[in-house]
PDB file of C-alpha atoms in Angstrom:
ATOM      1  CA  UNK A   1     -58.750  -5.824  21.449  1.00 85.00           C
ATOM      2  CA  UNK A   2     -58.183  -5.567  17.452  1.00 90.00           C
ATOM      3  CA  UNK A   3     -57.200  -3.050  15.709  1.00 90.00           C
ATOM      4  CA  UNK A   4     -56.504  -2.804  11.399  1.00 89.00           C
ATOM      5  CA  UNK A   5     -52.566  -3.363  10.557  1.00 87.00           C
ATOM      6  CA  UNK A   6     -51.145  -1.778   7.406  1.00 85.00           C
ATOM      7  CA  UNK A   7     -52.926  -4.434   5.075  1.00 86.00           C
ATOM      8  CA  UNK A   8     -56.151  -3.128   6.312  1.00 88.00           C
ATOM      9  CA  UNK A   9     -56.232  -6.978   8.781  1.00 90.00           C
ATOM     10  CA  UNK A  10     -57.565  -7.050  12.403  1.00 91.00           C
ATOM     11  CA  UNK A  11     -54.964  -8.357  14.560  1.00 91.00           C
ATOM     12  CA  UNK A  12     -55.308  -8.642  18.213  1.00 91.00           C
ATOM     13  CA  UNK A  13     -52.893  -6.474  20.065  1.00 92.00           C
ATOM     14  CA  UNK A  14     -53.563  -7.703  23.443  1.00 91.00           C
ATOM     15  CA  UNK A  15     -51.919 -11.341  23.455  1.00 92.00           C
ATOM     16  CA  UNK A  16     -51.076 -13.194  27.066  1.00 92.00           C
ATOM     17  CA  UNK A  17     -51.158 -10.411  28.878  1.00 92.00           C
ATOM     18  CA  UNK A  18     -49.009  -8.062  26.916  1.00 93.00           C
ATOM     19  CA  UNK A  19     -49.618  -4.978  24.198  1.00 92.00           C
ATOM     20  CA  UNK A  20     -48.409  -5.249  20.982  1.00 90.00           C
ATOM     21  CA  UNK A  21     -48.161  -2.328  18.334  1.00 88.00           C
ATOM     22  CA  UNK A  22     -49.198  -3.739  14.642  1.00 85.00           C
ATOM     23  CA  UNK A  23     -46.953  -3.635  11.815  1.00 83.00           C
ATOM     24  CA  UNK A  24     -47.197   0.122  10.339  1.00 82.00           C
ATOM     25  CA  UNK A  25     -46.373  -1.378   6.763  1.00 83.00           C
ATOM     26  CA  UNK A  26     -42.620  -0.534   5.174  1.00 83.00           C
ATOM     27  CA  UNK A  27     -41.762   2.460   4.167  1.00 79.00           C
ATOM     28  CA  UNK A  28     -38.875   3.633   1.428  1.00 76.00           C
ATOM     29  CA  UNK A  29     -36.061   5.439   3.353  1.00 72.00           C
ATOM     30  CA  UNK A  30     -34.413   8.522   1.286  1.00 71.00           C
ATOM     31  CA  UNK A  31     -31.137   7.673   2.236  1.00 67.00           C
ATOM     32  CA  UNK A  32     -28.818   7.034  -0.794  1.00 69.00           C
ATOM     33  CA  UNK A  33     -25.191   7.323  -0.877  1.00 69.00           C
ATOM     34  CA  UNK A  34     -25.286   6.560  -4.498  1.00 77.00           C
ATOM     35  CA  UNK A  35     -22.530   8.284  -6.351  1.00 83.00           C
ATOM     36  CA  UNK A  36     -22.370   7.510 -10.862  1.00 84.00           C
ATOM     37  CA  UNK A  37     -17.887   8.055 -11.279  1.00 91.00           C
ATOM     38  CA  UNK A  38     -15.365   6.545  -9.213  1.00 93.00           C
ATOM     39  CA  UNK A  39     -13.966   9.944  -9.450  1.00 96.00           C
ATOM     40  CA  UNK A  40     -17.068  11.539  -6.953  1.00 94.00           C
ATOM     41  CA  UNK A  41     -16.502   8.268  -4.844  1.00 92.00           C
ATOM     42  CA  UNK A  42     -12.924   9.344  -4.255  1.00 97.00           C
ATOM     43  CA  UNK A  43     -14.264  12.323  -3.797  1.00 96.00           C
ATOM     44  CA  UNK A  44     -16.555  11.235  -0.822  1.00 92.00           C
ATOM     45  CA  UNK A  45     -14.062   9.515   0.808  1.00 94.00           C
ATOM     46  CA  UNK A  46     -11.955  12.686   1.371  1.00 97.00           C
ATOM     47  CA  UNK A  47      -9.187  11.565  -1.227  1.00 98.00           C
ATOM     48  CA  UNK A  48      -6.054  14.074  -0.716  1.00 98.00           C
ATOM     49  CA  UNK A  49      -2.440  13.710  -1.348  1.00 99.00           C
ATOM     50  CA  UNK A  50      -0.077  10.939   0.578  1.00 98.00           C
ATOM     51  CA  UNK A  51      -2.828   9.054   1.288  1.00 99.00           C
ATOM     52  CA  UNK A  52      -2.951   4.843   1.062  1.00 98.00           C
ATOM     53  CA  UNK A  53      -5.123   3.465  -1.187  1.00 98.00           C
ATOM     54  CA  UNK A  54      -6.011  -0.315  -1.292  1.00 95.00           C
ATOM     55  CA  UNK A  55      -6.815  -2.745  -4.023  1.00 92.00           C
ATOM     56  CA  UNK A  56      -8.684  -6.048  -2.367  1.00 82.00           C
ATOM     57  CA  UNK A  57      -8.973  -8.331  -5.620  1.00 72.00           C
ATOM     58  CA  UNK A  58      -8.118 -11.112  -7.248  1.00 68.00           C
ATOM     59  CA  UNK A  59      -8.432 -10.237 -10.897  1.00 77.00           C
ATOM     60  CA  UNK A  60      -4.783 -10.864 -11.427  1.00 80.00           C
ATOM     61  CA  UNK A  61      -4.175 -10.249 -15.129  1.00 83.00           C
ATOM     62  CA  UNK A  62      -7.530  -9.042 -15.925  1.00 78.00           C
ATOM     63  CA  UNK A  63      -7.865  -6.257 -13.240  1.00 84.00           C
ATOM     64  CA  UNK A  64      -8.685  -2.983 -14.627  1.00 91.00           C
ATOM     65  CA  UNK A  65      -9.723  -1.633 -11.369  1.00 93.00           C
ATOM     66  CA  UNK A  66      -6.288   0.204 -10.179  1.00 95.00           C
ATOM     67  CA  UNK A  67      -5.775   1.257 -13.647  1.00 96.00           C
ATOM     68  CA  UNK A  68      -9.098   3.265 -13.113  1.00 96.00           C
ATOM     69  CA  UNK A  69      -8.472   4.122 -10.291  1.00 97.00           C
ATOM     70  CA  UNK A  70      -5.233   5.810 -10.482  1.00 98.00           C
ATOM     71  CA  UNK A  71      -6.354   7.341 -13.577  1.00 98.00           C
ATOM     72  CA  UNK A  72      -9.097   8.847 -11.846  1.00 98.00           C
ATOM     73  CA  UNK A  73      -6.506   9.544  -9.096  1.00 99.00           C
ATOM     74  CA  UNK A  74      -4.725  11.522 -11.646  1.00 99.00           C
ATOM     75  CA  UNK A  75      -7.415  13.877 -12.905  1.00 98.00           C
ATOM     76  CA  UNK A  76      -8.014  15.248  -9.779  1.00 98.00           C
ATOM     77  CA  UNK A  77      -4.488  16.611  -9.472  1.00 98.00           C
ATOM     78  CA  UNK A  78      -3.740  14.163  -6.337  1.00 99.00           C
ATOM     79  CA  UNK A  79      -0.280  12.849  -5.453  1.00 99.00           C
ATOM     80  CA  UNK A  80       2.487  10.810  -3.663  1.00 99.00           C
ATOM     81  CA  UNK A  81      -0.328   8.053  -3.137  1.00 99.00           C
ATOM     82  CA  UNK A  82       0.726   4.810  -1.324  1.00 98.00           C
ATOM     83  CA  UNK A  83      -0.330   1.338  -3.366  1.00 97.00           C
ATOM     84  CA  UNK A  84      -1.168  -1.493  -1.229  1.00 96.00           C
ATOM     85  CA  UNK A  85      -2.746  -3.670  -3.649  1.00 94.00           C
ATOM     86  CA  UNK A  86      -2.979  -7.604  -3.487  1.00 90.00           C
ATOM     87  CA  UNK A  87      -0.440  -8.015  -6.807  1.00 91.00           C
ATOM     88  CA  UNK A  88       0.919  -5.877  -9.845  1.00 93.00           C
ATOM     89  CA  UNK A  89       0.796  -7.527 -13.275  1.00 93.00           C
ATOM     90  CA  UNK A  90       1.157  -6.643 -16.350  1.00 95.00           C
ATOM     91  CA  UNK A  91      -2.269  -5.531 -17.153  1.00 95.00           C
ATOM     92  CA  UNK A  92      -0.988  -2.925 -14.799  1.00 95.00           C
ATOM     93  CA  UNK A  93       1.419  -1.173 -16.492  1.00 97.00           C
ATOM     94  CA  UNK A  94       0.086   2.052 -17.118  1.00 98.00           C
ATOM     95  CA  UNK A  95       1.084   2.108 -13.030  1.00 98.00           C
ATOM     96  CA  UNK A  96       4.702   3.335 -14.734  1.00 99.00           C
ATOM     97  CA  UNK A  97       3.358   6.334 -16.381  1.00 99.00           C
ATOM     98  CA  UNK A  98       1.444   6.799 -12.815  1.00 99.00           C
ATOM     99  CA  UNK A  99       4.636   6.726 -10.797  1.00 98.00           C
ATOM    100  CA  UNK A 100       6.672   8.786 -13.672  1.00 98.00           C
ATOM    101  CA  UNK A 101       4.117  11.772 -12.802  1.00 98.00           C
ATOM    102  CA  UNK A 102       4.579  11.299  -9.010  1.00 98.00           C
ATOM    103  CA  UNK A 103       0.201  10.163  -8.398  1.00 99.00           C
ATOM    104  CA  UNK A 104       2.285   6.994  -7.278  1.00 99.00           C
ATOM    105  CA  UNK A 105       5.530   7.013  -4.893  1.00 98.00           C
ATOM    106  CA  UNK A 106       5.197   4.209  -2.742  1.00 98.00           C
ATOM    107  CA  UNK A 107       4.034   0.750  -3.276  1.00 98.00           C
ATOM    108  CA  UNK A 108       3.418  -2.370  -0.528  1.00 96.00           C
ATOM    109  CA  UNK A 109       2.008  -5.964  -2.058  1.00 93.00           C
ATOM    110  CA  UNK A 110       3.397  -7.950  -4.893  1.00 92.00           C
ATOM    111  CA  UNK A 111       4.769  -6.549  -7.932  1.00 94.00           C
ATOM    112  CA  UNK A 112       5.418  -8.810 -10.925  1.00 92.00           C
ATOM    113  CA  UNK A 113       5.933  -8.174 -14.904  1.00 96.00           C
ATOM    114  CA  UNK A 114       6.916  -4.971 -16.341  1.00 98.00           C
ATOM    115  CA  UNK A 115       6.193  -2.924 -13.348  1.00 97.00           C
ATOM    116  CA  UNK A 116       7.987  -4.768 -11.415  1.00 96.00           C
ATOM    117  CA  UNK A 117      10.762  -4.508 -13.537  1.00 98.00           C
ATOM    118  CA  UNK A 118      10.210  -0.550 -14.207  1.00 98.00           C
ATOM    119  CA  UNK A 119      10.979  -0.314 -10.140  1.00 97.00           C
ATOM    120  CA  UNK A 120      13.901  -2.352 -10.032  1.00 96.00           C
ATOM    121  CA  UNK A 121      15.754  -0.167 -12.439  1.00 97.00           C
ATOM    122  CA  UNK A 122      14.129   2.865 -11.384  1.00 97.00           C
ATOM    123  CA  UNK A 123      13.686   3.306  -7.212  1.00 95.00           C
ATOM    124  CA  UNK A 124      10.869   4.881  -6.088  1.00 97.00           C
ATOM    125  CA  UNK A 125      11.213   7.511  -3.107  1.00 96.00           C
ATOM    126  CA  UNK A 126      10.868   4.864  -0.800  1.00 96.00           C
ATOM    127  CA  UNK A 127      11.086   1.596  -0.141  1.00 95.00           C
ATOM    128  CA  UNK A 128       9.155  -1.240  -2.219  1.00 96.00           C
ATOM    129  CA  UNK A 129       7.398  -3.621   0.761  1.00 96.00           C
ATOM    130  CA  UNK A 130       6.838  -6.564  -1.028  1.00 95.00           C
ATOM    131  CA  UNK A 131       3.926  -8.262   0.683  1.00 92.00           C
ATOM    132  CA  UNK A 132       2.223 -11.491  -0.230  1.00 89.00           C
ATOM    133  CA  UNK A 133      -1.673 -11.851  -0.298  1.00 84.00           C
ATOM    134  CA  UNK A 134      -2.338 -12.518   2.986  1.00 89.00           C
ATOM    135  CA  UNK A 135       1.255 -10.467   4.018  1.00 91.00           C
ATOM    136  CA  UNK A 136      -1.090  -6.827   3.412  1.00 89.00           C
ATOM    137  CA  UNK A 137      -3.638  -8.414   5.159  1.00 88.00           C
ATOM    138  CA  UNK A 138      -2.178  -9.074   8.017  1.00 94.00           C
ATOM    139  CA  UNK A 139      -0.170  -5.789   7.951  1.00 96.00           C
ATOM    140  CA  UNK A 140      -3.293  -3.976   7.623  1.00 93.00           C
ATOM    141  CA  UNK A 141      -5.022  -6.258  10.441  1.00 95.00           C
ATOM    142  CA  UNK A 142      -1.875  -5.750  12.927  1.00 97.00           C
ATOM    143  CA  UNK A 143      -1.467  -1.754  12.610  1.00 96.00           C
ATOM    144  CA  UNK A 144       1.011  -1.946  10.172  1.00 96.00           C
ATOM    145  CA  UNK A 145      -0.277  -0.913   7.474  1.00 96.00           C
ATOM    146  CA  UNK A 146      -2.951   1.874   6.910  1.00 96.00           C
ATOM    147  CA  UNK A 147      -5.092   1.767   4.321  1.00 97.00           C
ATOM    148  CA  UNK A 148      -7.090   5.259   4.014  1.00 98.00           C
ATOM    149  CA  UNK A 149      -9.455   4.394   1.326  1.00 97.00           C
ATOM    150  CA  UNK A 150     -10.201   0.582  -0.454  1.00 93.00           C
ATOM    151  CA  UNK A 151     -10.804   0.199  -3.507  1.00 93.00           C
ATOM    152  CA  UNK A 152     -12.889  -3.598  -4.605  1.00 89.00           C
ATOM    153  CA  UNK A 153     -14.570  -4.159  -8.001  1.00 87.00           C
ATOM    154  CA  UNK A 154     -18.499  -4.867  -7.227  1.00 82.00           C
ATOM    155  CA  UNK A 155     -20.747  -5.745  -9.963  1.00 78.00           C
ATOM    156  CA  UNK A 156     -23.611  -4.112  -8.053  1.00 78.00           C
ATOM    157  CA  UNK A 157     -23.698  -2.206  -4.551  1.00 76.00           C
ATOM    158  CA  UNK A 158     -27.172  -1.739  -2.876  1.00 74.00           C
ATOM    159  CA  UNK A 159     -27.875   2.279  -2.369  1.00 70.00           C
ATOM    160  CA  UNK A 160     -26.008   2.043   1.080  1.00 69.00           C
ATOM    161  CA  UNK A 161     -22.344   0.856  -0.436  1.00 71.00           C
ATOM    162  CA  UNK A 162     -23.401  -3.080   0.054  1.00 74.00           C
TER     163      UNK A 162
END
């Protein structure tokens, strides 16, 4: 037996002995998570205070991605974050003025430059873990470490976060 698919074909649908439905042709989903400021995207992901946020990059000195981020951080009045970010340079400091109004007070992954230096003479409320690359990985991967939201730089995401 034929029957038209969704390009208007005859197909059989009967084939050895078994029934087959025809392709009903694609259709466009309305799903869309799309969100246009990292500031909603926070948002979405439930963003409150004392939570762990993680940077999975390696821009090094070129990063401007926890810069934004903590910035964005910032204007929606959130605080005592945790950093665990791959490395600190010294693209990052604005990460002083971050800690200075308390959006920052705990930090586990590499620190290096002026930030790093900012901490040494001036302790945060606790301790500075300093983890290697694969160190926060494998804290993360082992239960150690948390992460409540991440944090990557994409040049282009797909309508479902991709």
């Amino acid at each position: 037996m034929k029957v038209e698919n969704a390009a208007d074909r005859p197909v059989e649908i009967d084939i050895s002995g078994k029934t087959f439905k025809p392709f009903a042709g694609a259709k466009k989903h309305g799903y869309t998570s799309k969100v246009t400021s990292l500031s909603d995207a926070l948002k979405k992901c439930g963003l409150k205070d004392e939570m762990c946020l993680s940077f999975h990059h390696q821009l090094r000195n070129g990063d401007s991605v926890i810069n934004m981020t903590l910035e964005a951080v910032r204007e929606l009045g959130v605080k005592n974050m945790m950093m665990a970010q791959t490395a600190i340079f010294n693209v990052h400091e604005p990460v002083i003025d971050f800690i200075k109004e308390g959006v920052v007070n705990r930090i586990e992954g590499s620190i290096n430059g002026v930030v790093g230096d900012y901490i040494s003479r001036n302790p945060l409320p606790y301790p500075v873990v300093l983890r290697s690359h694969g160190g926060r990985w494998a804290a993360v991967k082992t239960g150690e470490l948390h992460p409540n939201i991440a944090v990557i730089p994409a040049s282009a995401a797909d309508e479902r976060g991709n």
